[in-house]
Coordinates of C-alpha atoms and ligand atoms in Angstrom, one line a residue:
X1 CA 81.7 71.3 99.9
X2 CA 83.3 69.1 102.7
X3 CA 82.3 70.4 106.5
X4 CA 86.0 69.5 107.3
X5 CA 87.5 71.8 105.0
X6 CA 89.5 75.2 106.3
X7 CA 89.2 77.4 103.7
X8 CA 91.2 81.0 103.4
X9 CA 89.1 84.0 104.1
X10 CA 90.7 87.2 103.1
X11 CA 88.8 89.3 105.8
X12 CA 91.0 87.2 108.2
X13 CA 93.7 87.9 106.3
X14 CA 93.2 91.5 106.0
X15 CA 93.1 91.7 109.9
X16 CA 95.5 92.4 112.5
X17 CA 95.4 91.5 116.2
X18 CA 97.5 92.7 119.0
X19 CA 98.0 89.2 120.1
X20 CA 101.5 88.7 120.6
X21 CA 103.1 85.5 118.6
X22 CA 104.5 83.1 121.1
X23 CA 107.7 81.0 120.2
X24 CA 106.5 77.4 120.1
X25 CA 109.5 74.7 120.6
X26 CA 107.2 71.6 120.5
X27 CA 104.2 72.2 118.5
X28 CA 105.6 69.8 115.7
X29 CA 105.5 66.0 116.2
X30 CA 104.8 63.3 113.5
X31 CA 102.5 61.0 115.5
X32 CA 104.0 57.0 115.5
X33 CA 101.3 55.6 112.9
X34 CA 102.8 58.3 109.9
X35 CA 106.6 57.9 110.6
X36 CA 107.0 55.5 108.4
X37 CA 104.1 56.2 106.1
X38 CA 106.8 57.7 103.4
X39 CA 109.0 54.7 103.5
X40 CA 109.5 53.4 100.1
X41 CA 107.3 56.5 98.5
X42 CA 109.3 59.3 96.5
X43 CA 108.5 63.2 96.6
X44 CA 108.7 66.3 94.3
X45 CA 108.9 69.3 94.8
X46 CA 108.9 72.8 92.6
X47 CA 108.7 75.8 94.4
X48 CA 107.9 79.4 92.6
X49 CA 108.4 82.7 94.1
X50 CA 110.8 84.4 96.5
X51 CA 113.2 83.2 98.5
X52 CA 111.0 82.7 101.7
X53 CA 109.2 80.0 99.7
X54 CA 112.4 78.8 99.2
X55 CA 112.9 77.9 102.5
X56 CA 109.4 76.6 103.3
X57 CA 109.9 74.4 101.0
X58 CA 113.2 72.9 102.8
X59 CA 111.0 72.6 106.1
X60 CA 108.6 70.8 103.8
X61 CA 111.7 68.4 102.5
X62 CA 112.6 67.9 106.2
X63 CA 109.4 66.7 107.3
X64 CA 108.8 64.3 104.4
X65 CA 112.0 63.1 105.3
X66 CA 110.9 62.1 108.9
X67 CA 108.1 60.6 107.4
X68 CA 110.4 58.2 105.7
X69 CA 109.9 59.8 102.3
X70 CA 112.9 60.7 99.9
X71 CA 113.3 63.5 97.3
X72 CA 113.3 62.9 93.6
X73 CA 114.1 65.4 90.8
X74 CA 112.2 63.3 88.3
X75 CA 108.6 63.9 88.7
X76 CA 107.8 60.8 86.5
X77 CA 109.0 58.7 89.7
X78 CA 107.0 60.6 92.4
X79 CA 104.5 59.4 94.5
X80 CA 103.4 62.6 96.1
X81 CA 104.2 65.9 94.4
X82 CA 104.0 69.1 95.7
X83 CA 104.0 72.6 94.3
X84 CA 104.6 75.7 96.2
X85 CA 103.2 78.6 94.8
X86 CA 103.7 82.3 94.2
X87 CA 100.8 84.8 94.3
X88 CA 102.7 88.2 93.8
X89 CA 101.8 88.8 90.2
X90 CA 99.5 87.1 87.7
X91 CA 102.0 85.8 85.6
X92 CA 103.3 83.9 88.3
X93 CA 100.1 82.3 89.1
X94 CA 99.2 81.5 85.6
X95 CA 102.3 79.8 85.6
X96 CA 100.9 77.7 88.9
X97 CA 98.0 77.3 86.9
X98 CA 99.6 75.9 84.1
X99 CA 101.4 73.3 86.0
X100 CA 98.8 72.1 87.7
X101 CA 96.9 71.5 84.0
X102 CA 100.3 69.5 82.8
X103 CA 99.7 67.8 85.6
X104 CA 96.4 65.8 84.7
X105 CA 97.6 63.5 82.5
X106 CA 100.7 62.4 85.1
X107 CA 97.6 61.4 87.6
X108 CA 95.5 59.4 85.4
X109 CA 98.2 57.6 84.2
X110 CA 99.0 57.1 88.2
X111 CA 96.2 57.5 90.2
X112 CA 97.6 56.6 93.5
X113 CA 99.9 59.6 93.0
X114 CA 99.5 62.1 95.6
X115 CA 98.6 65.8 93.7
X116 CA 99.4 69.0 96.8
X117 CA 99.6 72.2 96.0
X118 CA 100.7 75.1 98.9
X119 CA 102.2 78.5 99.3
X120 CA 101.1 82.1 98.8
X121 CA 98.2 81.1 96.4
X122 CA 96.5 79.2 99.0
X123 CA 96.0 81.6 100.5
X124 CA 94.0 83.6 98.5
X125 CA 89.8 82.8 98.3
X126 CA 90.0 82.6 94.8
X127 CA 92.6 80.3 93.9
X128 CA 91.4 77.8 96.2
X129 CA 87.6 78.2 94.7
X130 CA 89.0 77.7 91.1
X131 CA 91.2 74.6 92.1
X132 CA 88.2 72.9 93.7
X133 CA 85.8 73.8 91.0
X134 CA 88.4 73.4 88.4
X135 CA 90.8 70.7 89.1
X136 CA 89.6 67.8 90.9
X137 CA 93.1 65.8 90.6
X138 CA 94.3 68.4 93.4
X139 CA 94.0 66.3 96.1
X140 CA 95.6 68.3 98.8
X141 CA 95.4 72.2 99.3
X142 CA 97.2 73.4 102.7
X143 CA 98.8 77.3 103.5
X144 CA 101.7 78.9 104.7
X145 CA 100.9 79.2 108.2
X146 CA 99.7 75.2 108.6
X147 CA 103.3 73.4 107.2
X148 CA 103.8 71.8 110.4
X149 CA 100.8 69.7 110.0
X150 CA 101.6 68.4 106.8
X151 CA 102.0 64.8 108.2
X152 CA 98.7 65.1 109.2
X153 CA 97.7 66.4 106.0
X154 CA 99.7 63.9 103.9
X155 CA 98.5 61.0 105.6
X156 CA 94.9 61.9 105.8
X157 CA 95.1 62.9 102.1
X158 CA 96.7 59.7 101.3
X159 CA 94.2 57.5 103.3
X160 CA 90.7 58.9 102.6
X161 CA 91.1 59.1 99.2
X162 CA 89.1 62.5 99.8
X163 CA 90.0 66.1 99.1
X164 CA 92.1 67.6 101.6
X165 CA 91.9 71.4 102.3
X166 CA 93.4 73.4 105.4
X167 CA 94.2 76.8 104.8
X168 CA 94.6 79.2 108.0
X169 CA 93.8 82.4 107.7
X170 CA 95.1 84.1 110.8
X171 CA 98.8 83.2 111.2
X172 CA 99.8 81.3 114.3
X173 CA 103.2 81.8 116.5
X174 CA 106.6 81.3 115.1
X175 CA 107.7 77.9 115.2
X176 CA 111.0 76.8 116.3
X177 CA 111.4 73.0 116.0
X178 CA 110.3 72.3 112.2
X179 CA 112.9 69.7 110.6
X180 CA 115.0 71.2 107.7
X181 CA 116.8 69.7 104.5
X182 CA 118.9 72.7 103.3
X183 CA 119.0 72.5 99.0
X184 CA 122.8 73.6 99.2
X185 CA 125.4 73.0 101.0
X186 CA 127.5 76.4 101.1
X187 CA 124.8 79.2 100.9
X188 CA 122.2 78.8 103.4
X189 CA 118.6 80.8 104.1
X190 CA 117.9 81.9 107.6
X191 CA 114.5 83.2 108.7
X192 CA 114.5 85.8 111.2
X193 CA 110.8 86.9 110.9
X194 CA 107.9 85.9 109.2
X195 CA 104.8 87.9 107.9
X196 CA 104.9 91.3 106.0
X197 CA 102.9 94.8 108.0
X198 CA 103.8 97.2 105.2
X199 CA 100.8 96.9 103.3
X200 CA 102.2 98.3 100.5
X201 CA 99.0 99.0 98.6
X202 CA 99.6 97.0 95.5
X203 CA 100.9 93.9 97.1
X204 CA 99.7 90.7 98.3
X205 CA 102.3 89.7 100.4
X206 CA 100.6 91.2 104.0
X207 CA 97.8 88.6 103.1
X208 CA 99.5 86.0 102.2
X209 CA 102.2 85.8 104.9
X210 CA 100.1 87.8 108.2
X211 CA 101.6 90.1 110.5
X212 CA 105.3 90.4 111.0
X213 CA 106.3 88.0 113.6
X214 CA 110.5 87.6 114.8
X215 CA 112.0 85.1 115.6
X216 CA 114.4 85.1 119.0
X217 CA 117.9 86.2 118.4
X218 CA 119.5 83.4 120.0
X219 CA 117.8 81.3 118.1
X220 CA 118.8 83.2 114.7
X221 CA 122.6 82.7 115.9
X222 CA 122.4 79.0 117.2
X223 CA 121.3 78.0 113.5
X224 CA 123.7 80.0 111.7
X225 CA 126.4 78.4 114.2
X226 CA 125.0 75.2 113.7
X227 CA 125.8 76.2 109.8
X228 CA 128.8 77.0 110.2
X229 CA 129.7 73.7 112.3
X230 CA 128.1 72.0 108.9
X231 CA 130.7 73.3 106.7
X232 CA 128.3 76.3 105.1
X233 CA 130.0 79.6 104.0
X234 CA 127.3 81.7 103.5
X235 CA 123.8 82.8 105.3
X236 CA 121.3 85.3 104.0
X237 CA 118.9 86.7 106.8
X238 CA 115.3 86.8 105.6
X239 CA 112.4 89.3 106.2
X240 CA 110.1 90.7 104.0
X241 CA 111.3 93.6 105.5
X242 CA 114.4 92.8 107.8
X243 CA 114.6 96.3 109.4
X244 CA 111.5 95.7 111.4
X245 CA 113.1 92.8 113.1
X246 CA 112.4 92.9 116.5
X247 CA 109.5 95.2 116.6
X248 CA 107.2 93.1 117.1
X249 CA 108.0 91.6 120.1
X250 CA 109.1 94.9 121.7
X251 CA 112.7 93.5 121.8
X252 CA 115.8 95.5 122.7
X253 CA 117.6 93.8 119.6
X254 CA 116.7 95.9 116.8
X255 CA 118.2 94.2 112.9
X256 CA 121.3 96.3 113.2
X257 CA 122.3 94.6 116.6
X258 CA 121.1 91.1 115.3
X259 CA 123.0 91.5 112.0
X260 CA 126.4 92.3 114.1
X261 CA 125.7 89.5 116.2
X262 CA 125.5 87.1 113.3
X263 CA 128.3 88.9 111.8
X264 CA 130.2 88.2 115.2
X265 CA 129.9 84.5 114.9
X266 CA 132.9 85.0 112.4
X267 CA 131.1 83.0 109.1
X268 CA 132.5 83.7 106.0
X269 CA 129.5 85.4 104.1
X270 CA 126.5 87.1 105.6
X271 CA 123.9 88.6 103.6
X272 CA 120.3 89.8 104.1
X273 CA 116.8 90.9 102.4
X274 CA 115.3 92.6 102.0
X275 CA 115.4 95.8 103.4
X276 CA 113.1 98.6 103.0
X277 CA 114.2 102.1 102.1
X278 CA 111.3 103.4 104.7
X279 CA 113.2 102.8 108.3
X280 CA 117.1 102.4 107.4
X281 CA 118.9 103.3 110.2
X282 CA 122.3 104.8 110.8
X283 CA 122.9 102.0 113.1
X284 CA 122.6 99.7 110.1
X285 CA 124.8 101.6 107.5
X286 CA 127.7 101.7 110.4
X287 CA 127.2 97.7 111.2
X288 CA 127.7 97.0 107.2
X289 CA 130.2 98.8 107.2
X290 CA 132.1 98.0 110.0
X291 CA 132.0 93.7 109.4
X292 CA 133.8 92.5 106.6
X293 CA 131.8 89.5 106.5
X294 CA 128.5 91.5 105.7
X295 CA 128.6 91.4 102.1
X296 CA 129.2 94.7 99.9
X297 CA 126.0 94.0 98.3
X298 CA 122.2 95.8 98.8
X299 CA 119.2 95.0 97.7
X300 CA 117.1 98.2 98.2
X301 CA 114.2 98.1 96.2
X302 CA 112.8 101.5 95.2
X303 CA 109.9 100.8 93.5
X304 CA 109.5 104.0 91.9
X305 CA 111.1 107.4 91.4
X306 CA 108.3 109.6 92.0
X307 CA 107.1 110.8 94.8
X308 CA 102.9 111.3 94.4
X309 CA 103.5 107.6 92.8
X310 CA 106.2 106.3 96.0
X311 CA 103.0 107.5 98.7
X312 CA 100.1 106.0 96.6
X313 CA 102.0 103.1 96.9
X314 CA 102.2 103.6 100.5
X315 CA 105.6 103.0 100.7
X316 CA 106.6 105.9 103.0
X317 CA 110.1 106.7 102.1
X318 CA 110.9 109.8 99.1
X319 CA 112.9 109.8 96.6
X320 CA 115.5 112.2 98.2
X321 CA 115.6 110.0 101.4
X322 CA 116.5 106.8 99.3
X323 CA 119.2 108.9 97.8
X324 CA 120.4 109.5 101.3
X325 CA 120.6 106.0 102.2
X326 CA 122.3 105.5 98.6
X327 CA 124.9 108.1 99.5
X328 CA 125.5 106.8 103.1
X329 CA 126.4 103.3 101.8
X330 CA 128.2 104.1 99.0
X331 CA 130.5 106.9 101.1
X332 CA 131.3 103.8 103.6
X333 CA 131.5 101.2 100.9
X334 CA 133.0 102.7 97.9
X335 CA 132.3 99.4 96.3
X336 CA 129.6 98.2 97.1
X337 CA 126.9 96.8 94.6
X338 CA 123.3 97.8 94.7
X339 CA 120.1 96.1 93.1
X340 CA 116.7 97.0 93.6
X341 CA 112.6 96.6 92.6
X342 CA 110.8 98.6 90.1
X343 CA 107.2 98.3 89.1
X344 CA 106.1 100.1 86.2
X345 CA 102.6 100.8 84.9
X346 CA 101.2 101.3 88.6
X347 CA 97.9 103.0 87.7
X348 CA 97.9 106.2 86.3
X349 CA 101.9 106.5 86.3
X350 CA 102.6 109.6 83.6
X351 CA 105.2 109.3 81.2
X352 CA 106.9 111.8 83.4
X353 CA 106.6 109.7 86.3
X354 CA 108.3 107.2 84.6
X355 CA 111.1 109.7 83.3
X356 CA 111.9 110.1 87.2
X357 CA 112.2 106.8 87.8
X358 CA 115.1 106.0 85.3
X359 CA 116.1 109.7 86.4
X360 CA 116.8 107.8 89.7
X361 CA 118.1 104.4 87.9
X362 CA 120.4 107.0 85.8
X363 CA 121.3 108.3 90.2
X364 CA 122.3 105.2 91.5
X365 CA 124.0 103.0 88.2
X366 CA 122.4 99.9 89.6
X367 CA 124.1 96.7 89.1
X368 CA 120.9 94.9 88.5
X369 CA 117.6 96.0 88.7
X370 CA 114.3 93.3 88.7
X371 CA 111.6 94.8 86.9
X372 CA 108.0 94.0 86.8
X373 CA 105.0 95.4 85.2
X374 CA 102.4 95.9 87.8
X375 CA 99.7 93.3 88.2
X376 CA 96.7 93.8 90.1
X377 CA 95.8 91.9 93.1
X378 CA 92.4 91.3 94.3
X379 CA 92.2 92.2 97.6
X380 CA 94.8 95.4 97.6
X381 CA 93.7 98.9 97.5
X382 CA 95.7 99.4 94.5
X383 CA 93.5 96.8 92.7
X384 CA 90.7 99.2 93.0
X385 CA 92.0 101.9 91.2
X386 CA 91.1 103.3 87.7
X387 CA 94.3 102.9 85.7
X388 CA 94.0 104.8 82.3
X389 CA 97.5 103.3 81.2
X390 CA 97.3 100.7 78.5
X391 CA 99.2 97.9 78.4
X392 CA 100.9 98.5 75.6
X393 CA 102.5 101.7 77.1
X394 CA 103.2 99.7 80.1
X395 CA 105.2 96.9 78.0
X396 CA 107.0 99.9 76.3
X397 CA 108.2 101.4 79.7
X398 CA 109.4 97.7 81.0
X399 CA 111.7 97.5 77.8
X400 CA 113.0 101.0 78.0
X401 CA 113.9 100.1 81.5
X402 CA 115.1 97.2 80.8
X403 CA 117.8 99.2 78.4
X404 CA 118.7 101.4 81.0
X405 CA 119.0 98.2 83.8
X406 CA 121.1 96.6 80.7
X407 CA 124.0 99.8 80.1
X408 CA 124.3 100.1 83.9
X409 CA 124.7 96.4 85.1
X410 CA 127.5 96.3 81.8
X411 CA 129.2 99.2 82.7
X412 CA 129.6 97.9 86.2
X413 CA 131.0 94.9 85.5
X414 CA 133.8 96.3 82.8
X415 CA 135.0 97.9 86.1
X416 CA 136.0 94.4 87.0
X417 CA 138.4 93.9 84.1
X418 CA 141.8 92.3 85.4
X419 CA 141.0 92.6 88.9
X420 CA 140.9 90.0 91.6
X421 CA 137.7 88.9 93.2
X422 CA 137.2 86.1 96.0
X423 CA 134.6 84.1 94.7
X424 CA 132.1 81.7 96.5
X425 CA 132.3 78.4 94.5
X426 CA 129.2 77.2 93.8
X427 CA 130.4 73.9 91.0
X428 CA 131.1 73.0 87.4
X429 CA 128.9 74.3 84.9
X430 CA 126.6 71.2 83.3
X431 CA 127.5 71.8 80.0
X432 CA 131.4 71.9 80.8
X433 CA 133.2 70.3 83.8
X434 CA 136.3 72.6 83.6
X435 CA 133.8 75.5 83.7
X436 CA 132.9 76.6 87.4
X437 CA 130.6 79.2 88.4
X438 CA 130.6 81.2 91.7
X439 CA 129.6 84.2 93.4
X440 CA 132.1 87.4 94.7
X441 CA 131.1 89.1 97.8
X442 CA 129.3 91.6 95.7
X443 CA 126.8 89.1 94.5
X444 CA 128.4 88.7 90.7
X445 CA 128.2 85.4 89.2
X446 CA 131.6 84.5 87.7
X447 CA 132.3 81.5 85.2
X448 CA 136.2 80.7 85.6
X449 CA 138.5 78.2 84.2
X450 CA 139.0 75.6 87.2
X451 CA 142.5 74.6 88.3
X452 CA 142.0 72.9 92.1
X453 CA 139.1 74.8 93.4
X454 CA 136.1 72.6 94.7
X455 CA 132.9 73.4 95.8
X456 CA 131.6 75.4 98.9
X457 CA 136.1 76.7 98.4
X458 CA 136.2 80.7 98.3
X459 CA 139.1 80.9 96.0
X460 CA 140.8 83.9 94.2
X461 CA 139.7 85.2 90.7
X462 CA 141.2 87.0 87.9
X463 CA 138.8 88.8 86.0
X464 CA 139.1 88.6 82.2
X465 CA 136.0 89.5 80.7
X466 CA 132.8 91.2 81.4
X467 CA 129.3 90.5 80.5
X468 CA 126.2 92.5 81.3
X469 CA 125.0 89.9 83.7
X470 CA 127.9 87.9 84.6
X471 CA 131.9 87.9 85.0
X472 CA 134.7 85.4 83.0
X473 CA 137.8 84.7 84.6
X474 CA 140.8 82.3 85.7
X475 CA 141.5 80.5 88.9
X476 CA 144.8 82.4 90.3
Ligands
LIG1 N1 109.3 92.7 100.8 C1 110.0 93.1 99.6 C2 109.3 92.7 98.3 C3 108.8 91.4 98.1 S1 107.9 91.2 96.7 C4 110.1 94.6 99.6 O1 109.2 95.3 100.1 O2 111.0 95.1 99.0 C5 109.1 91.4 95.4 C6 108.8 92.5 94.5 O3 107.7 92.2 93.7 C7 108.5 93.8 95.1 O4 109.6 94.5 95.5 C8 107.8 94.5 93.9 O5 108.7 95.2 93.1 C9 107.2 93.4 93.2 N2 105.7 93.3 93.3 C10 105.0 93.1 94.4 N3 103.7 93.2 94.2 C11 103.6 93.5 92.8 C12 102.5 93.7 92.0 N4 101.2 93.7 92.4 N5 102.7 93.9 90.7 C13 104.0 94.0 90.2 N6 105.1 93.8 91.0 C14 104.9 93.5 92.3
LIG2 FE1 104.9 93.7 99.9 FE2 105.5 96.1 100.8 FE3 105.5 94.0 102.5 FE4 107.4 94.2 100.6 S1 107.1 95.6 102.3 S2 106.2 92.4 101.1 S3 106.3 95.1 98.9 S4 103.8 94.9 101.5
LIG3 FE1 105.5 85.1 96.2 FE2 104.7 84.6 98.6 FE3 107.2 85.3 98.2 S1 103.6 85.8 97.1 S2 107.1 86.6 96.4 S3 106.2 83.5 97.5 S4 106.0 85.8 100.0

């Protein structure tokens, strides 16, 4: 083991201090000698997991780019490739796994390529023990909480020919001058707080991401102003849980006042997840409903249907308040759109357990619901428990689900049939250029005939056909 290595420790992670985050505005700087280190060189990257990954990985894209590197789809061409992993379930870092195994034969064949891997599975002691011990053409390991020293990283990996591991533990402040490349050019993410202090107690996420730190409104708004000056139509707020914005740093702005301030700034599209069902205020319900711009489209995760289930969980919301929260939307937005989370199989769920849960999918006629059969994850409290349900039961309760997820999300969209939608163009389709695809503001993809829409356009729809997860039509 090298003495320069930072390796993750999860009694760190597990910790919380009272230390208040500061907001940093010149922590990042490239130093002169790795400018232009990337000039000439070609990077890669896949990123796995949720959309706050996403955006890490355009802060990684930005800074590669002021090292002088550029982007390449083709991994065959790269010269440093860099996946950003998912730890949430184990599926997802099997998958992680799997890449990094096709990967071998892509470094022997060039061994001056340049092998990182980051993300939410560096984070945990375990990975990074089995990627050392395992995988020795990994030649850069860094966190979530240490992207703004990836030139450092990069260019120490790339000279010393050594190992390179930093993974922080404890996260550090929130940092505002990171350089961006945004993936898309009409739907943008926005970060308005980091870190996740729900310990829900199956999930990694508190671990993996630290305590909840927000960022400054003003900031918030200067970026999505800046978006709109760039010509983008849409921003979705981010938060593991966007209705403690604010908290944190003790800040009169709560998310209901932010979110009507970014409404305010008069962009087209303004979305936001996720939000918890445990602290939705009335302020928030009356702010969605009161801006046109915020989109008619929720993602409320539930989780579960039962209650005894819902508080082992530690998810402190019941069933009959989410139904509150259900009812208070839909009363101010008749047509509004709803998705949400469900695990199944958490340990020792009952088959009627499970019957309340699609009791409460059967409640709320979901447009779309994303399912997952629980994994255990070292570290949580839930990981601990005896489960006496088999997997087989488990797999049976996913597809039954599924069936339910399936009749509502179809049922839903026939209700579309003939009508008129605006729709968000996102482009042609690959396999046929008169095909476009786009979203309406209730989050439904729709593939239309094209007459003179372009991309990034919101143009009006006719509906002529509905499928259970998407929407045909014609460009009116
Ligand atoms: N912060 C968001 C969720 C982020 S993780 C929220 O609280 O709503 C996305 C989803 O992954 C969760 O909503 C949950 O349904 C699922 N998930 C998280 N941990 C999981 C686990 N250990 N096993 C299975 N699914 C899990
Ligand atoms: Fe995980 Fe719960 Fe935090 Fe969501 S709110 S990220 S499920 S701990
Ligand atoms: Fe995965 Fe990390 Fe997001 S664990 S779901 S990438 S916060």
């Amino acid at each position: 083991m090298n003495s320069e290595w930072k390796l993750p420790s999860r009694r760190e992670a597990q910790h919380r201090t009272h230390k208040q985050s500061e907001i940093q505005r010149n922590l990042f700087v490239i130093p002169d000698e790795m400018k232009d280190f990337g000039n000439h060189r070609l990077f890669y990257i896949r990123t796995f997991g949720c959309q706050a990954n996403v955006r890490d990985g355009e802060t990684i894209a930005g800074i590669l780019n002021e090292m002088g590197y550029s982007m390449t789809e083709d991994i065959d061409s790269a010269d440093l490739i860099i996946l950003n992993t998912c730890a949430i379930r184990e599926n997802a870092e099997n998958k992680v796994f799997g890449e990094i195994g096709n990967l071998k034969h892509l470094k022997l064949r060039k061994p001056d390529l340049l092998l990182a891997v980051c993300g939410c599975m560096m984070q945990e002691e375990g990975v990074v023990d089995r990627i050392l011990r395992k995988h020795p053409h990994v030649d850069l390991i860094f966190g979530t909480h240490n992207i703004h020293n990836l030139p450092q990283l990069v260019y120490q990996a790339s000279l010393s020919k050594e190992r390179t591991v930093e993974v922080y533990s404890q996260e550090g402040d929130v940092i505002e001058n990171l350089p961006v490349q945004r993936f898309g050019t009409s739907k943008a993410w926005v970060n308005i707080m980091y870190g996740c202090d729900k310990f829900c107690t199956y999930c990694i996420v508190p671990y993996t991401r630290g305590k909840e730190r927000s960022r400054l409104k003003r900031d918030i708004i200067d970026e999505v102003r800046q978006l709109q000056q760039e010509g983008f139509k849409e921003v979705t707020l981010l938060g593991q849980n966007v209705n403690a914005y604010g908290k944190d740093l003790k800040m009169t702005d709560d998310f209901a006042q932010l979110l009507a301030a970014v409404a305010e700034t008069g962009i087209d599209r303004v979305r936001f997840t996720t939000s918890h069902p445990w602290d939705f205020s009335d302020q928030m319900v009356n702010v969605i409903a009161t801006y046109d711009n915020i989109m008619p489209y929720i993602h409320l995760p539930v989780q579960s249907g039962d209650n005894d289930i819902l508080k082992i969980m530690g998810r402190r919301y019941t069933v009959e308040s989410y139904r509150e929260i259900y009812d208070k939307l839909k009363e101010v937005m008749p047509g509004c759109a709803f998705s949400s989370d469900i695990i199944v199989g958490f340990p020792n769920e009952s088959d009627e357990q499970f019957q309340r849960t699609l009791d409460l999918v059967d409640y709320c006629h979901y447009d779309n619901i994303y399912t997952f059969i629980y994994s255990p994850r070292e570290g949580t409290p839930a990981a601990k428990m005896v489960d006496n349900v088999s997997m087989e039961t488990k797999k049976n309760r996913l597809q039954i689900l599924n069936e339910r997820v399936k009749k509502y999300a179809l049922e839903n969209n026939e209700k579309y049939l003939n009508q008129i939608v605006d729709v968000l163009v996102d482009g042609p389709s690959r396999k046929n250029e008169s095909i476009y695809s786009g979203y309406t503001d209730t989050q439904k993809l729709v593939n239309f005939k094209v007459k003179n829409a372009s991309v990034n356009e919101i143009i009006k729809v006719k509906i002529t056909e509905a499928k259970t997860f998407f929407l045909i039509g014609e460009e009116i």
